[in-house]
């Protein structure tokens, strides 16, 4: 028989010494002949190569022949094989296991003794076919129940993380020497300085569009001069902190989730726990503090850029620029600025906390980091909008 000798008859396999291998391989060819016998036996005669390149086709042919015949005796003839690898061995094992499971007897012919000793290590009677995945159809109440249960479980985890993060921040405030200042400054640079161009662009365009739309609405009443008041008030109280937080949710929150999620997938977070280091103060506290330090300044920067964007639009209304800035300064009361800064701190804590939490919750798998990043951005934006509604209503009733 022209079979290649097996790599080793021992188990586990011992690799052979490396050899120079040509990169140009001729395509493998293999064939299967099916010989039914009137006595109820079927012979599957393999020839040529039975390797990873030929197994997909030969496997379908052999399986279909076996399913059609349902023989009482299956003969696996390997006398014509010129090459056999792990994929081919797995195919022969599967065929013999399925035959034994259906009550048929299996006979081997022409198989190299080295391969036969390897096959004898596996008992075909223990063969179990891979279960066929079935689509699970859930009723509407079941889907709603599962969704609500998942939201409640996620809410409980977020509350636990907020408590653990608050305790870690309090310990860091009492003992600043334990803060990892290098990581804190790096997080502040990435979430603050690096975000200035996109914050300037978005805030400026929002201010310009807001001024344009309000001018169109006020023109019939001759009240275009109050465009400056409207833009200033909207930027200081709402749009400045809101747009800044949404930008940071996409940039910094997603980056925090991706960084920590990658560490979780690579078992670096587990290594920290093994060394006795709590991941929350070690990984989350520097990132949260770095973003909390920078977000008030980014919000002030967004306020200024939004007001300047409105000024650019105001030039087209034939008003002097001095009138615009006089109106803007008159509308910029300290309480409006202070309410926007309070919101920005709440938004920043939300963005950083959700990003770190989703990173620590990352599971295993190729899509784990992407899933945690997407969840961090979506959750942060949703919580930002909810917080904005709550704080806006609270400030209204407090007269703030």
GROMACS .gro file of C-alpha atoms in nm:
model
  400
    1UNK     CA    1   0.000   0.000   0.000
    2UNK     CA    2   0.129   0.346  -0.088
    3UNK     CA    3   0.030   0.522   0.234
    4UNK     CA    4   0.267   0.776   0.385
    5UNK     CA    5   0.393   0.651   0.721
    6UNK     CA    6   0.223   0.819   1.018
    7UNK     CA    7   0.410   1.090   1.206
    8UNK     CA    8   0.416   0.883   1.521
    9UNK     CA    9   0.239   0.588   1.669
   10UNK     CA   10   0.252   0.745   2.014
   11UNK     CA   11  -0.014   0.969   2.161
   12UNK     CA   12   0.005   1.262   2.193
   13UNK     CA   13   0.165   1.311   1.857
   14UNK     CA   14   0.527   1.412   1.838
   15UNK     CA   15   0.598   1.651   1.554
   16UNK     CA   16   0.866   1.553   1.308
   17UNK     CA   17   1.175   1.777   1.265
   18UNK     CA   18   1.114   2.085   1.050
   19UNK     CA   19   1.180   2.040   0.684
   20UNK     CA   20   1.214   2.279   0.396
   21UNK     CA   21   0.873   2.294   0.234
   22UNK     CA   22   0.803   2.429  -0.109
   23UNK     CA   23   0.530   2.691  -0.125
   24UNK     CA   24   0.396   2.549  -0.449
   25UNK     CA   25   0.177   2.246  -0.376
   26UNK     CA   26  -0.008   2.057  -0.644
   27UNK     CA   27  -0.378   2.031  -0.570
   28UNK     CA   28  -0.474   1.713  -0.381
   29UNK     CA   29  -0.703   1.471  -0.555
   30UNK     CA   30  -0.909   1.204  -0.392
   31UNK     CA   31  -1.200   0.990  -0.498
   32UNK     CA   32  -1.459   0.763  -0.346
   33UNK     CA   33  -1.605   0.451  -0.498
   34UNK     CA   34  -1.923   0.303  -0.353
   35UNK     CA   35  -1.969  -0.070  -0.398
   36UNK     CA   36  -2.300  -0.203  -0.270
   37UNK     CA   37  -2.307  -0.575  -0.200
   38UNK     CA   38  -2.632  -0.774  -0.223
   39UNK     CA   39  -2.570  -0.919   0.123
   40UNK     CA   40  -2.651  -0.581   0.281
   41UNK     CA   41  -2.296  -0.452   0.300
   42UNK     CA   42  -2.159  -0.134   0.148
   43UNK     CA   43  -1.796  -0.077   0.067
   44UNK     CA   44  -1.661   0.279   0.069
   45UNK     CA   45  -1.337   0.261  -0.125
   46UNK     CA   46  -1.118   0.571  -0.081
   47UNK     CA   47  -0.830   0.643  -0.316
   48UNK     CA   48  -0.581   0.923  -0.370
   49UNK     CA   49  -0.549   1.188  -0.095
   50UNK     CA   50  -0.782   1.200   0.201
   51UNK     CA   51  -0.681   1.531   0.356
   52UNK     CA   52  -0.823   1.872   0.446
   53UNK     CA   53  -0.868   1.969   0.080
   54UNK     CA   54  -1.059   1.658  -0.028
   55UNK     CA   55  -1.247   1.572   0.291
   56UNK     CA   56  -1.533   1.827   0.245
   57UNK     CA   57  -1.641   1.671  -0.087
   58UNK     CA   58  -1.572   1.307   0.003
   59UNK     CA   59  -1.744   1.349   0.339
   60UNK     CA   60  -2.070   1.458   0.174
   61UNK     CA   61  -2.052   1.170  -0.075
   62UNK     CA   62  -1.975   0.907   0.190
   63UNK     CA   63  -2.241   1.036   0.430
   64UNK     CA   64  -2.506   1.043   0.157
   65UNK     CA   65  -2.416   0.689   0.047
   66UNK     CA   66  -2.436   0.562   0.404
   67UNK     CA   67  -2.768   0.736   0.473
   68UNK     CA   68  -2.922   0.600   0.151
   69UNK     CA   69  -2.809   0.240   0.200
   70UNK     CA   70  -2.833   0.202   0.580
   71UNK     CA   71  -2.618  -0.112   0.551
   72UNK     CA   72  -2.587  -0.385   0.810
   73UNK     CA   73  -2.214  -0.399   0.741
   74UNK     CA   74  -1.987  -0.111   0.641
   75UNK     CA   75  -1.650  -0.178   0.479
   76UNK     CA   76  -1.401   0.111   0.484
   77UNK     CA   77  -1.138   0.035   0.221
   78UNK     CA   78  -0.827   0.255   0.248
   79UNK     CA   79  -0.598   0.047   0.030
   80UNK     CA   80  -0.596   0.308  -0.247
   81UNK     CA   81  -0.502   0.604  -0.028
   82UNK     CA   82  -0.176   0.784  -0.102
   83UNK     CA   83  -0.205   1.046   0.175
   84UNK     CA   84  -0.401   1.075   0.497
   85UNK     CA   85  -0.403   1.364   0.748
   86UNK     CA   86  -0.600   1.455   1.060
   87UNK     CA   87  -0.907   1.563   0.867
   88UNK     CA   88  -0.916   1.229   0.684
   89UNK     CA   89  -0.871   1.039   1.009
   90UNK     CA   90  -1.161   1.235   1.161
   91UNK     CA   91  -1.380   1.143   0.862
   92UNK     CA   92  -1.301   0.772   0.895
   93UNK     CA   93  -1.370   0.787   1.270
   94UNK     CA   94  -1.701   0.961   1.214
   95UNK     CA   95  -1.815   0.712   0.954
   96UNK     CA   96  -1.727   0.417   1.176
   97UNK     CA   97  -1.895   0.580   1.476
   98UNK     CA   98  -2.217   0.650   1.286
   99UNK     CA   99  -2.222   0.294   1.153
  100UNK     CA  100  -2.179   0.146   1.502
  101UNK     CA  101  -2.443   0.381   1.642
  102UNK     CA  102  -2.692   0.260   1.378
  103UNK     CA  103  -2.624  -0.108   1.465
  104UNK     CA  104  -2.397  -0.191   1.170
  105UNK     CA  105  -2.063  -0.366   1.188
  106UNK     CA  106  -1.747  -0.197   1.057
  107UNK     CA  107  -1.467  -0.369   0.870
  108UNK     CA  108  -1.138  -0.205   0.786
  109UNK     CA  109  -0.943  -0.300   0.476
  110UNK     CA  110  -0.604  -0.186   0.356
  111UNK     CA  111  -0.539   0.065   0.636
  112UNK     CA  112  -0.178   0.118   0.736
  113UNK     CA  113  -0.106  -0.051   1.073
  114UNK     CA  114   0.025   0.277   1.217
  115UNK     CA  115  -0.300   0.457   1.146
  116UNK     CA  116  -0.496   0.153   1.261
  117UNK     CA  117  -0.330   0.166   1.605
  118UNK     CA  118  -0.428   0.530   1.632
  119UNK     CA  119  -0.788   0.457   1.533
  120UNK     CA  120  -0.805   0.172   1.784
  121UNK     CA  121  -0.751   0.427   2.063
  122UNK     CA  122  -1.102   0.559   1.998
  123UNK     CA  123  -1.405   0.347   2.075
  124UNK     CA  124  -1.669   0.391   1.802
  125UNK     CA  125  -1.938   0.300   2.056
  126UNK     CA  126  -1.871   0.629   2.238
  127UNK     CA  127  -1.933   0.832   1.924
  128UNK     CA  128  -2.194   1.104   1.963
  129UNK     CA  129  -2.308   1.304   1.666
  130UNK     CA  130  -2.289   1.680   1.701
  131UNK     CA  131  -2.632   1.817   1.794
  132UNK     CA  132  -2.803   2.012   1.521
  133UNK     CA  133  -2.874   2.365   1.641
  134UNK     CA  134  -3.241   2.448   1.633
  135UNK     CA  135  -3.393   2.790   1.616
  136UNK     CA  136  -3.567   2.871   1.942
  137UNK     CA  137  -3.895   3.053   1.898
  138UNK     CA  138  -3.986   3.264   2.197
  139UNK     CA  139  -4.328   3.404   2.263
  140UNK     CA  140  -4.376   3.778   2.310
  141UNK     CA  141  -4.435   3.756   2.689
  142UNK     CA  142  -4.120   3.544   2.723
  143UNK     CA  143  -3.915   3.795   2.523
  144UNK     CA  144  -4.051   4.084   2.730
  145UNK     CA  145  -3.978   3.895   3.051
  146UNK     CA  146  -3.623   3.813   2.946
  147UNK     CA  147  -3.561   4.174   2.843
  148UNK     CA  148  -3.695   4.312   3.172
  149UNK     CA  149  -3.493   4.058   3.371
  150UNK     CA  150  -3.181   4.155   3.178
  151UNK     CA  151  -3.241   4.526   3.242
  152UNK     CA  152  -3.294   4.463   3.614
  153UNK     CA  153  -2.976   4.254   3.631
  154UNK     CA  154  -2.781   4.524   3.445
  155UNK     CA  155  -2.924   4.794   3.676
  156UNK     CA  156  -2.817   4.596   3.982
  157UNK     CA  157  -2.464   4.557   3.842
  158UNK     CA  158  -2.445   4.929   3.766
  159UNK     CA  159  -2.553   5.019   4.120
  160UNK     CA  160  -2.293   4.782   4.264
  161UNK     CA  161  -2.026   4.932   4.040
  162UNK     CA  162  -2.127   5.288   4.135
  163UNK     CA  163  -2.092   5.199   4.502
  164UNK     CA  164  -1.752   5.034   4.451
  165UNK     CA  165  -1.632   5.322   4.233
  166UNK     CA  166  -1.752   5.583   4.486
  167UNK     CA  167  -1.566   5.405   4.764
  168UNK     CA  168  -1.252   5.389   4.548
  169UNK     CA  169  -1.279   5.761   4.464
  170UNK     CA  170  -1.323   5.846   4.833
  171UNK     CA  171  -1.014   5.643   4.927
  172UNK     CA  172  -0.821   5.813   4.646
  173UNK     CA  173  -0.927   6.158   4.774
  174UNK     CA  174  -0.813   6.069   5.127
  175UNK     CA  175  -0.483   5.926   5.006
  176UNK     CA  176  -0.378   6.096   4.679
  177UNK     CA  177  -0.043   5.919   4.676
  178UNK     CA  178  -0.224   5.596   4.583
  179UNK     CA  179  -0.358   5.749   4.261
  180UNK     CA  180  -0.180   5.639   3.946
  181UNK     CA  181  -0.106   5.993   3.829
  182UNK     CA  182   0.064   5.895   3.504
  183UNK     CA  183  -0.245   5.708   3.386
  184UNK     CA  184  -0.467   5.992   3.511
  185UNK     CA  185  -0.275   6.254   3.309
  186UNK     CA  186  -0.276   6.029   3.004
  187UNK     CA  187  -0.654   5.982   3.031
  188UNK     CA  188  -0.698   6.359   3.077
  189UNK     CA  189  -0.490   6.429   2.767
  190UNK     CA  190  -0.677   6.181   2.551
  191UNK     CA  191  -1.024   6.281   2.669
  192UNK     CA  192  -0.952   6.654   2.694
  193UNK     CA  193  -0.682   6.795   2.468
  194UNK     CA  194  -0.734   6.544   2.188
  195UNK     CA  195  -1.109   6.615   2.184
  196UNK     CA  196  -1.075   6.993   2.135
  197UNK     CA  197  -1.096   6.993   1.751
  198UNK     CA  198  -1.412   6.781   1.730
  199UNK     CA  199  -1.575   6.972   2.018
  200UNK     CA  200  -1.498   7.303   1.849
  201UNK     CA  201  -1.638   7.186   1.516
  202UNK     CA  202  -1.959   7.033   1.655
  203UNK     CA  203  -2.033   7.316   1.902
  204UNK     CA  204  -1.962   7.586   1.644
  205UNK     CA  205  -2.192   7.426   1.387
  206UNK     CA  206  -2.465   7.373   1.647
  207UNK     CA  207  -2.447   7.740   1.747
  208UNK     CA  208  -2.459   7.849   1.381
  209UNK     CA  209  -2.759   7.629   1.299
  210UNK     CA  210  -2.940   7.732   1.617
  211UNK     CA  211  -2.888   8.101   1.535
  212UNK     CA  212  -3.007   8.050   1.178
  213UNK     CA  213  -3.324   7.864   1.277
  214UNK     CA  214  -3.412   8.109   1.556
  215UNK     CA  215  -3.350   8.408   1.328
  216UNK     CA  216  -3.594   8.266   1.073
  217UNK     CA  217  -3.857   8.227   1.346
  218UNK     CA  218  -3.800   8.574   1.498
  219UNK     CA  219  -3.777   8.771   1.174
  220UNK     CA  220  -4.157   8.819   1.132
  221UNK     CA  221  -4.166   8.984   1.475
  222UNK     CA  222  -3.856   9.198   1.426
  223UNK     CA  223  -3.684   9.024   1.720
  224UNK     CA  224  -3.363   8.906   1.549
  225UNK     CA  225  -3.157   9.090   1.808
  226UNK     CA  226  -3.261   8.829   2.065
  227UNK     CA  227  -3.092   8.554   1.868
  228UNK     CA  228  -2.782   8.621   2.076
  229UNK     CA  229  -2.977   8.574   2.399
  230UNK     CA  230  -3.128   8.248   2.277
  231UNK     CA  231  -2.797   8.103   2.155
  232UNK     CA  232  -2.614   8.202   2.474
  233UNK     CA  233  -2.880   8.062   2.705
  234UNK     CA  234  -2.915   7.738   2.509
  235UNK     CA  235  -2.541   7.678   2.491
  236UNK     CA  236  -2.471   7.750   2.857
  237UNK     CA  237  -2.760   7.549   3.005
  238UNK     CA  238  -2.820   7.265   2.760
  239UNK     CA  239  -2.634   7.226   2.435
  240UNK     CA  240  -2.282   7.294   2.560
  241UNK     CA  241  -2.273   7.020   2.828
  242UNK     CA  242  -2.501   6.789   2.630
  243UNK     CA  243  -2.303   6.793   2.306
  244UNK     CA  244  -1.972   6.768   2.491
  245UNK     CA  245  -2.094   6.465   2.687
  246UNK     CA  246  -2.222   6.289   2.375
  247UNK     CA  247  -1.890   6.347   2.198
  248UNK     CA  248  -1.700   6.210   2.498
  249UNK     CA  249  -1.934   5.911   2.517
  250UNK     CA  250  -1.835   5.818   2.162
  251UNK     CA  251  -1.464   5.895   2.205
  252UNK     CA  252  -1.356   5.841   2.565
  253UNK     CA  253  -1.632   5.610   2.690
  254UNK     CA  254  -1.588   5.377   2.394
  255UNK     CA  255  -1.208   5.392   2.432
  256UNK     CA  256  -1.227   5.306   2.803
  257UNK     CA  257  -1.451   5.006   2.728
  258UNK     CA  258  -1.224   4.887   2.446
  259UNK     CA  259  -0.904   4.921   2.652
  260UNK     CA  260  -1.035   4.746   2.962
  261UNK     CA  261  -1.229   4.493   2.752
  262UNK     CA  262  -0.911   4.395   2.567
  263UNK     CA  263  -0.733   4.352   2.900
  264UNK     CA  264  -1.022   4.136   3.020
  265UNK     CA  265  -1.009   3.917   2.708
  266UNK     CA  266  -0.631   3.878   2.742
  267UNK     CA  267  -0.669   3.776   3.110
  268UNK     CA  268  -0.474   4.084   3.225
  269UNK     CA  269  -0.760   4.183   3.458
  270UNK     CA  270  -0.756   3.831   3.606
  271UNK     CA  271  -0.380   3.865   3.653
  272UNK     CA  272  -0.435   4.189   3.849
  273UNK     CA  273  -0.684   4.013   4.075
  274UNK     CA  274  -0.439   3.724   4.122
  275UNK     CA  275  -0.174   3.972   4.237
  276UNK     CA  276  -0.417   4.119   4.490
  277UNK     CA  277  -0.492   4.439   4.293
  278UNK     CA  278  -0.854   4.551   4.269
  279UNK     CA  279  -0.927   4.638   3.903
  280UNK     CA  280  -1.164   4.922   3.995
  281UNK     CA  281  -0.914   5.152   4.173
  282UNK     CA  282  -0.630   5.032   3.949
  283UNK     CA  283  -0.802   5.079   3.611
  284UNK     CA  284  -1.123   5.280   3.659
  285UNK     CA  285  -1.022   5.553   3.906
  286UNK     CA  286  -0.747   5.716   3.690
  287UNK     CA  287  -0.976   5.720   3.386
  288UNK     CA  288  -1.276   5.856   3.575
  289UNK     CA  289  -1.072   6.130   3.744
  290UNK     CA  290  -0.900   6.221   3.418
  291UNK     CA  291  -1.231   6.271   3.242
  292UNK     CA  292  -1.389   6.455   3.538
  293UNK     CA  293  -1.102   6.703   3.540
  294UNK     CA  294  -1.127   6.784   3.170
  295UNK     CA  295  -1.500   6.784   3.100
  296UNK     CA  296  -1.579   7.123   3.268
  297UNK     CA  297  -1.311   7.292   3.058
  298UNK     CA  298  -1.435   7.117   2.744
  299UNK     CA  299  -1.788   7.235   2.825
  300UNK     CA  300  -1.672   7.596   2.865
  301UNK     CA  301  -1.486   7.564   2.537
  302UNK     CA  302  -1.799   7.428   2.368
  303UNK     CA  303  -2.005   7.716   2.509
  304UNK     CA  304  -1.766   7.972   2.366
  305UNK     CA  305  -1.746   7.800   2.026
  306UNK     CA  306  -2.126   7.773   2.008
  307UNK     CA  307  -2.170   8.143   2.085
  308UNK     CA  308  -1.906   8.228   1.822
  309UNK     CA  309  -2.089   8.010   1.572
  310UNK     CA  310  -2.405   8.209   1.641
  311UNK     CA  311  -2.206   8.530   1.594
  312UNK     CA  312  -2.095   8.412   1.249
  313UNK     CA  313  -2.460   8.367   1.155
  314UNK     CA  314  -2.551   8.703   1.312
  315UNK     CA  315  -2.327   8.885   1.063
  316UNK     CA  316  -2.577   8.806   0.787
  317UNK     CA  317  -2.859   8.987   0.970
  318UNK     CA  318  -2.709   9.336   0.918
  319UNK     CA  319  -2.655   9.390   1.289
  320UNK     CA  320  -2.325   9.513   1.432
  321UNK     CA  321  -2.121   9.244   1.605
  322UNK     CA  322  -2.105   9.465   1.917
  323UNK     CA  323  -2.482   9.431   1.957
  324UNK     CA  324  -2.455   9.052   1.944
  325UNK     CA  325  -2.191   9.032   2.216
  326UNK     CA  326  -2.369   9.290   2.435
  327UNK     CA  327  -2.683   9.077   2.421
  328UNK     CA  328  -2.482   8.758   2.486
  329UNK     CA  329  -2.309   8.906   2.791
  330UNK     CA  330  -2.642   9.028   2.928
  331UNK     CA  331  -2.792   8.678   2.892
  332UNK     CA  332  -2.492   8.492   3.039
  333UNK     CA  333  -2.594   8.494   3.405
  334UNK     CA  334  -2.369   8.298   3.646
  335UNK     CA  335  -2.650   8.059   3.737
  336UNK     CA  336  -2.684   7.949   3.375
  337UNK     CA  337  -2.311   7.882   3.352
  338UNK     CA  338  -2.308   7.703   3.687
  339UNK     CA  339  -2.603   7.477   3.599
  340UNK     CA  340  -2.426   7.372   3.279
  341UNK     CA  341  -2.107   7.288   3.470
  342UNK     CA  342  -2.298   7.082   3.726
  343UNK     CA  343  -2.456   6.887   3.440
  344UNK     CA  344  -2.119   6.835   3.276
  345UNK     CA  345  -1.976   6.677   3.593
  346UNK     CA  346  -2.275   6.441   3.619
  347UNK     CA  347  -2.242   6.354   3.249
  348UNK     CA  348  -1.866   6.299   3.280
  349UNK     CA  349  -1.907   6.064   3.575
  350UNK     CA  350  -2.168   5.871   3.377
  351UNK     CA  351  -1.957   5.842   3.062
  352UNK     CA  352  -1.643   5.730   3.241
  353UNK     CA  353  -1.822   5.494   3.479
  354UNK     CA  354  -2.025   5.323   3.209
  355UNK     CA  355  -1.719   5.285   2.984
  356UNK     CA  356  -1.514   5.121   3.262
  357UNK     CA  357  -1.805   4.900   3.369
  358UNK     CA  358  -1.872   4.772   3.019
  359UNK     CA  359  -1.502   4.700   2.974
  360UNK     CA  360  -1.493   4.495   3.295
  361UNK     CA  361  -1.808   4.310   3.183
  362UNK     CA  362  -1.654   4.205   2.849
  363UNK     CA  363  -1.688   3.833   2.785
  364UNK     CA  364  -1.467   3.608   2.577
  365UNK     CA  365  -1.483   3.575   2.201
  366UNK     CA  366  -1.380   3.770   1.893
  367UNK     CA  367  -1.672   4.013   1.920
  368UNK     CA  368  -1.649   4.074   2.295
  369UNK     CA  369  -1.459   4.403   2.276
  370UNK     CA  370  -1.681   4.542   2.000
  371UNK     CA  371  -1.994   4.444   2.190
  372UNK     CA  372  -1.875   4.607   2.513
  373UNK     CA  373  -1.773   4.925   2.326
  374UNK     CA  374  -2.109   4.953   2.153
  375UNK     CA  375  -2.292   4.889   2.477
  376UNK     CA  376  -2.084   5.155   2.655
  377UNK     CA  377  -2.164   5.423   2.397
  378UNK     CA  378  -2.536   5.342   2.373
  379UNK     CA  379  -2.583   5.314   2.750
  380UNK     CA  380  -2.390   5.634   2.818
  381UNK     CA  381  -2.591   5.838   2.567
  382UNK     CA  382  -2.919   5.701   2.701
  383UNK     CA  383  -2.824   5.783   3.061
  384UNK     CA  384  -2.701   6.129   2.959
  385UNK     CA  385  -3.038   6.217   2.806
  386UNK     CA  386  -3.224   6.083   3.111
  387UNK     CA  387  -2.995   6.275   3.349
  388UNK     CA  388  -3.037   6.592   3.144
  389UNK     CA  389  -3.415   6.568   3.171
  390UNK     CA  390  -3.399   6.503   3.547
  391UNK     CA  391  -3.149   6.782   3.620
  392UNK     CA  392  -3.328   7.029   3.392
  393UNK     CA  393  -3.658   6.968   3.570
  394UNK     CA  394  -3.491   6.985   3.912
  395UNK     CA  395  -3.317   7.314   3.833
  396UNK     CA  396  -3.646   7.460   3.709
  397UNK     CA  397  -3.831   7.387   4.031
  398UNK     CA  398  -3.535   7.507   4.240
  399UNK     CA  399  -3.523   7.833   4.044
  400UNK     CA  400  -3.161   7.764   3.958
   0.00000   0.00000   0.00000
